[in-house]
């Protein structure tokens, strides 16, 4: 059975106090379902509060939005994988488009971060996706495959079954314009084929999520595509009631 993953990227919202209140509200509205996981990615300062508020629930996990690849040292402002783990994170986003486009993160950085996450025991969620200019030029797959190859190519032999890939077209993030289910599905199929050819076609393949303007209205039709193992959601995850409703979405 496909086990769906609903990941909430809170971005730069919800401090520790707000995170506690959010999770209390979410838990009172969300009727647990055995076929899905719900992961929260709060700002680093709220990880511990969120982890405590979900601690006896295996289906609810907390992650960090970004890590630096060194485990510790004189890196002012940075959070390492072992430090995030200590605060209660079990996963990390890597290469989110805002890290790439606002903070100048490179493909080479994503490679170091994936390695650091795996070394520390965090599940890496590698985010890939093309800009509108790249899409219009017909370069979607070239860009996505380049990002995948740069981050995890040549790592054959490394156990990557715990890796998650999130396809987030940059033009769909925060714009209200989501990829059509068919468009998302076509890219997911290519990502899966690439992963299978590089990592071997073993039973445990990485899950592939879609992200970009997912909301209550479009979630069901997106999840109706068997290529989608779940969703990575920004704006629509910030309201706990709405998010609880979205997480309970069934594919039609
Ligand atoms: P929105 O859902 O706000 O478009 O954000 C998507 C995203 O960036 C999730 O990581």
Coordinates of C-alpha atoms and ligand atoms in Angstrom, one line a residue:
X1 CA 0.0 0.0 0.0
X2 CA 1.2 3.5 -0.9
X3 CA 2.0 5.3 2.4
X4 CA 1.3 9.0 1.8
X5 CA 3.5 11.7 3.3
X6 CA 2.1 15.1 4.0
X7 CA 4.9 17.5 4.8
X8 CA 4.2 21.0 6.2
X9 CA 6.9 23.6 5.5
X10 CA 6.2 26.4 7.8
X11 CA 9.1 28.5 6.3
X12 CA 9.7 31.6 8.5
X13 CA 6.5 31.4 10.5
X14 CA 5.4 30.1 14.0
X15 CA 7.8 30.5 16.9
X16 CA 7.9 28.0 19.8
X17 CA 4.7 29.3 21.6
X18 CA 2.8 29.4 18.3
X19 CA 4.1 25.9 17.3
X20 CA 2.7 24.5 20.6
X21 CA -0.7 26.1 20.1
X22 CA -0.7 25.0 16.4
X23 CA 0.0 21.3 17.2
X24 CA -2.6 21.3 20.0
X25 CA -5.2 22.5 17.5
X26 CA -4.0 20.2 14.8
X27 CA -4.1 17.1 17.0
X28 CA -7.6 17.9 18.2
X29 CA -8.8 18.1 14.5
X30 CA -6.8 15.3 12.9
X31 CA -8.2 11.8 13.1
X32 CA -5.2 9.6 12.7
X33 CA -5.0 7.5 9.6
X34 CA -2.7 4.5 9.3
X35 CA -2.0 5.1 5.6
X36 CA -0.2 8.4 6.0
X37 CA 2.6 10.3 7.8
X38 CA 2.5 13.9 8.7
X39 CA 5.8 15.7 9.0
X40 CA 6.3 19.3 10.2
X41 CA 9.2 21.6 9.3
X42 CA 9.1 24.5 11.7
X43 CA 11.8 27.2 11.9
X44 CA 14.8 25.8 13.8
X45 CA 13.9 27.7 17.0
X46 CA 10.6 25.8 17.2
X47 CA 11.8 22.3 16.5
X48 CA 12.1 21.3 20.2
X49 CA 8.6 22.6 21.0
X50 CA 7.1 20.9 18.0
X51 CA 8.9 17.6 18.8
X52 CA 7.6 17.7 22.3
X53 CA 4.1 18.3 21.1
X54 CA 4.2 15.3 18.9
X55 CA 6.5 13.0 20.9
X56 CA 4.2 10.0 21.5
X57 CA 2.9 9.8 17.9
X58 CA 5.1 7.9 15.4
X59 CA 3.0 9.2 12.5
X60 CA 3.8 12.8 13.4
X61 CA 7.4 13.8 12.9
X62 CA 9.4 17.0 13.0
X63 CA 12.2 18.1 10.7
X64 CA 14.5 21.0 10.1
X65 CA 14.2 23.3 7.0
X66 CA 17.9 23.4 6.2
X67 CA 21.2 22.2 7.6
X68 CA 24.9 23.1 7.3
X69 CA 27.1 20.2 6.3
X70 CA 29.7 20.5 9.0
X71 CA 28.6 18.8 12.3
X72 CA 29.9 21.6 14.5
X73 CA 32.3 24.5 14.7
X74 CA 32.6 28.3 14.1
X75 CA 29.7 28.7 11.7
X76 CA 27.6 31.6 13.1
X77 CA 24.0 31.2 12.4
X78 CA 24.1 27.7 11.0
X79 CA 22.4 24.6 12.3
X80 CA 24.0 21.2 11.8
X81 CA 22.3 17.8 11.3
X82 CA 23.5 16.5 14.7
X83 CA 22.2 19.7 16.5
X84 CA 18.8 19.5 14.7
X85 CA 18.6 15.8 15.7
X86 CA 19.3 16.7 19.3
X87 CA 16.5 19.2 19.2
X88 CA 14.1 16.5 18.0
X89 CA 14.3 16.7 14.2
X90 CA 14.2 13.4 12.3
X91 CA 14.3 14.8 8.7
X92 CA 15.6 17.8 6.8
X93 CA 14.6 19.7 3.7
X94 CA 17.6 20.1 1.4
X95 CA 17.9 22.5 -1.6
X96 CA 14.5 24.1 -1.2
X97 CA 14.0 26.6 -4.0
X98 CA 14.1 29.5 -1.5
X99 CA 17.5 28.3 -0.2
X100 CA 18.7 28.1 -3.8
X101 CA 17.2 31.3 -5.1
X102 CA 17.2 33.6 -2.0
X103 CA 20.3 32.4 -0.3
X104 CA 22.4 31.3 -3.3
X105 CA 22.7 27.6 -2.4
X106 CA 24.4 25.6 -5.1
X107 CA 24.0 22.0 -6.4
X108 CA 27.4 21.3 -4.8
X109 CA 26.0 22.5 -1.4
X110 CA 23.0 20.1 -1.7
X111 CA 25.4 17.2 -2.2
X112 CA 27.3 18.0 1.0
X113 CA 24.0 18.4 2.9
X114 CA 22.5 15.1 1.7
X115 CA 25.7 13.4 2.8
X116 CA 25.6 15.2 6.2
X117 CA 22.0 14.3 6.8
X118 CA 22.5 10.7 6.1
X119 CA 25.6 10.5 8.2
X120 CA 23.7 12.0 11.2
X121 CA 20.6 9.8 10.6
X122 CA 18.2 12.5 9.4
X123 CA 16.0 11.7 6.4
X124 CA 16.9 14.1 3.6
X125 CA 14.1 15.5 1.5
X126 CA 15.9 16.7 -1.6
X127 CA 13.9 19.5 -3.3
X128 CA 14.2 19.9 -7.1
X129 CA 12.4 22.0 -9.6
X130 CA 12.7 24.3 -12.6
X131 CA 12.1 28.1 -12.9
X132 CA 9.4 29.4 -15.3
X133 CA 12.1 30.5 -17.8
X134 CA 13.6 27.0 -17.7
X135 CA 10.2 25.4 -18.1
X136 CA 9.2 27.7 -21.0
X137 CA 12.5 26.9 -22.7
X138 CA 11.6 23.2 -22.5
X139 CA 14.4 22.5 -20.0
X140 CA 12.4 21.1 -17.1
X141 CA 13.8 17.5 -17.2
X142 CA 17.3 18.7 -17.9
X143 CA 17.2 20.9 -14.8
X144 CA 15.6 18.4 -12.5
X145 CA 18.0 15.6 -13.6
X146 CA 21.0 17.9 -13.1
X147 CA 19.8 18.7 -9.6
X148 CA 19.3 15.0 -8.8
X149 CA 22.7 14.0 -10.3
X150 CA 24.5 16.8 -8.5
X151 CA 23.0 15.9 -5.1
X152 CA 23.0 12.2 -5.2
X153 CA 24.6 11.0 -8.5
X154 CA 27.7 8.7 -7.9
X155 CA 26.5 7.7 -4.5
X156 CA 25.6 4.1 -5.6
X157 CA 26.2 1.9 -2.7
X158 CA 25.0 4.5 -0.2
X159 CA 21.7 3.3 1.3
X160 CA 19.4 6.0 -0.1
X161 CA 16.0 4.2 0.5
X162 CA 15.4 6.7 3.2
X163 CA 15.8 9.6 0.9
X164 CA 12.7 11.5 -0.2
X165 CA 12.6 13.7 -3.3
X166 CA 10.2 16.7 -3.6
X167 CA 9.4 18.0 -7.0
X168 CA 8.6 21.7 -6.5
X169 CA 8.5 23.7 -9.7
X170 CA 9.7 27.2 -8.7
X171 CA 6.9 28.9 -10.6
X172 CA 4.3 27.1 -8.6
X173 CA 5.6 28.0 -5.2
X174 CA 3.5 30.5 -3.4
X175 CA 1.9 31.7 -6.6
X176 CA -1.4 29.9 -6.5
X177 CA -0.5 28.3 -9.7
X178 CA 0.0 24.5 -9.2
X179 CA 1.3 22.1 -11.8
X180 CA -1.5 20.0 -13.3
X181 CA -1.7 16.5 -11.9
X182 CA -0.6 15.2 -15.4
X183 CA 2.4 17.6 -15.5
X184 CA 3.5 16.7 -12.0
X185 CA 3.0 13.0 -12.7
X186 CA 5.1 13.1 -15.9
X187 CA 8.1 14.7 -14.1
X188 CA 7.6 12.3 -11.1
X189 CA 7.8 9.3 -13.5
X190 CA 11.1 10.6 -14.9
X191 CA 12.5 11.2 -11.4
X192 CA 11.5 7.7 -10.4
X193 CA 13.1 6.2 -13.5
X194 CA 16.3 8.1 -12.8
X195 CA 16.4 7.0 -9.2
X196 CA 15.7 3.3 -10.1
X197 CA 18.5 3.4 -12.7
X198 CA 21.0 4.9 -10.3
X199 CA 20.1 3.2 -7.1
X200 CA 19.0 -0.1 -8.4
X201 CA 15.4 -1.2 -8.7
X202 CA 15.2 -2.7 -5.2
X203 CA 12.0 -2.8 -3.2
X204 CA 12.6 0.3 -1.1
X205 CA 12.6 3.3 -3.5
X206 CA 12.6 6.9 -2.3
X207 CA 9.2 8.5 -2.0
X208 CA 8.5 11.4 -4.5
X209 CA 6.4 14.3 -3.3
X210 CA 4.9 17.2 -5.2
X211 CA 5.0 20.8 -3.8
X212 CA 3.8 24.1 -5.1
X213 CA 0.5 25.8 -4.3
X214 CA -1.1 22.6 -3.0
X215 CA -4.3 23.4 -1.1
X216 CA -7.6 21.9 0.0
X217 CA -9.1 22.4 -3.5
X218 CA -6.4 20.7 -5.6
X219 CA -5.0 18.2 -3.2
X220 CA -7.4 15.3 -4.0
X221 CA -6.8 15.5 -7.7
X222 CA -3.1 15.7 -7.3
X223 CA -3.1 12.6 -5.0
X224 CA -5.2 10.7 -7.5
X225 CA -2.0 10.4 -9.5
X226 CA -0.3 7.2 -8.3
X227 CA 3.0 8.8 -9.1
X228 CA 2.6 11.1 -6.2
X229 CA 3.6 9.7 -2.8
X230 CA 2.5 12.8 -1.0
X231 CA 2.8 16.6 -0.9
X232 CA 5.1 19.3 0.5
X233 CA 3.0 22.3 1.4
X234 CA 3.8 25.8 2.4
X235 CA 1.0 28.4 2.8
X236 CA -1.8 25.9 3.2
X237 CA -0.1 24.2 6.1
X238 CA 0.0 27.3 8.3
X239 CA -3.5 27.1 9.6
X240 CA -3.8 23.9 11.8
X241 CA -7.5 23.3 11.0
X242 CA -7.1 23.6 7.3
X243 CA -4.0 21.5 7.4
X244 CA -5.8 18.8 9.4
X245 CA -8.5 18.8 6.8
X246 CA -5.9 18.6 3.9
X247 CA -4.1 15.7 5.6
X248 CA -7.3 13.8 5.7
X249 CA -7.8 14.2 2.0
X250 CA -8.6 11.0 0.1
X251 CA -7.7 10.6 -3.5
X252 CA -11.0 10.5 -5.5
Ligands
LIG1 P1 3.3 26.9 -1.2 O1 2.5 25.6 -0.8 O2 3.1 28.1 -0.3 O3 3.3 27.1 -2.7 O4 4.9 26.5 -0.9 C1 5.4 25.3 -1.4 C2 6.7 25.1 -0.8 O5 7.6 25.8 -1.0 C3 6.8 23.9 0.2 O6 8.1 23.7 0.5

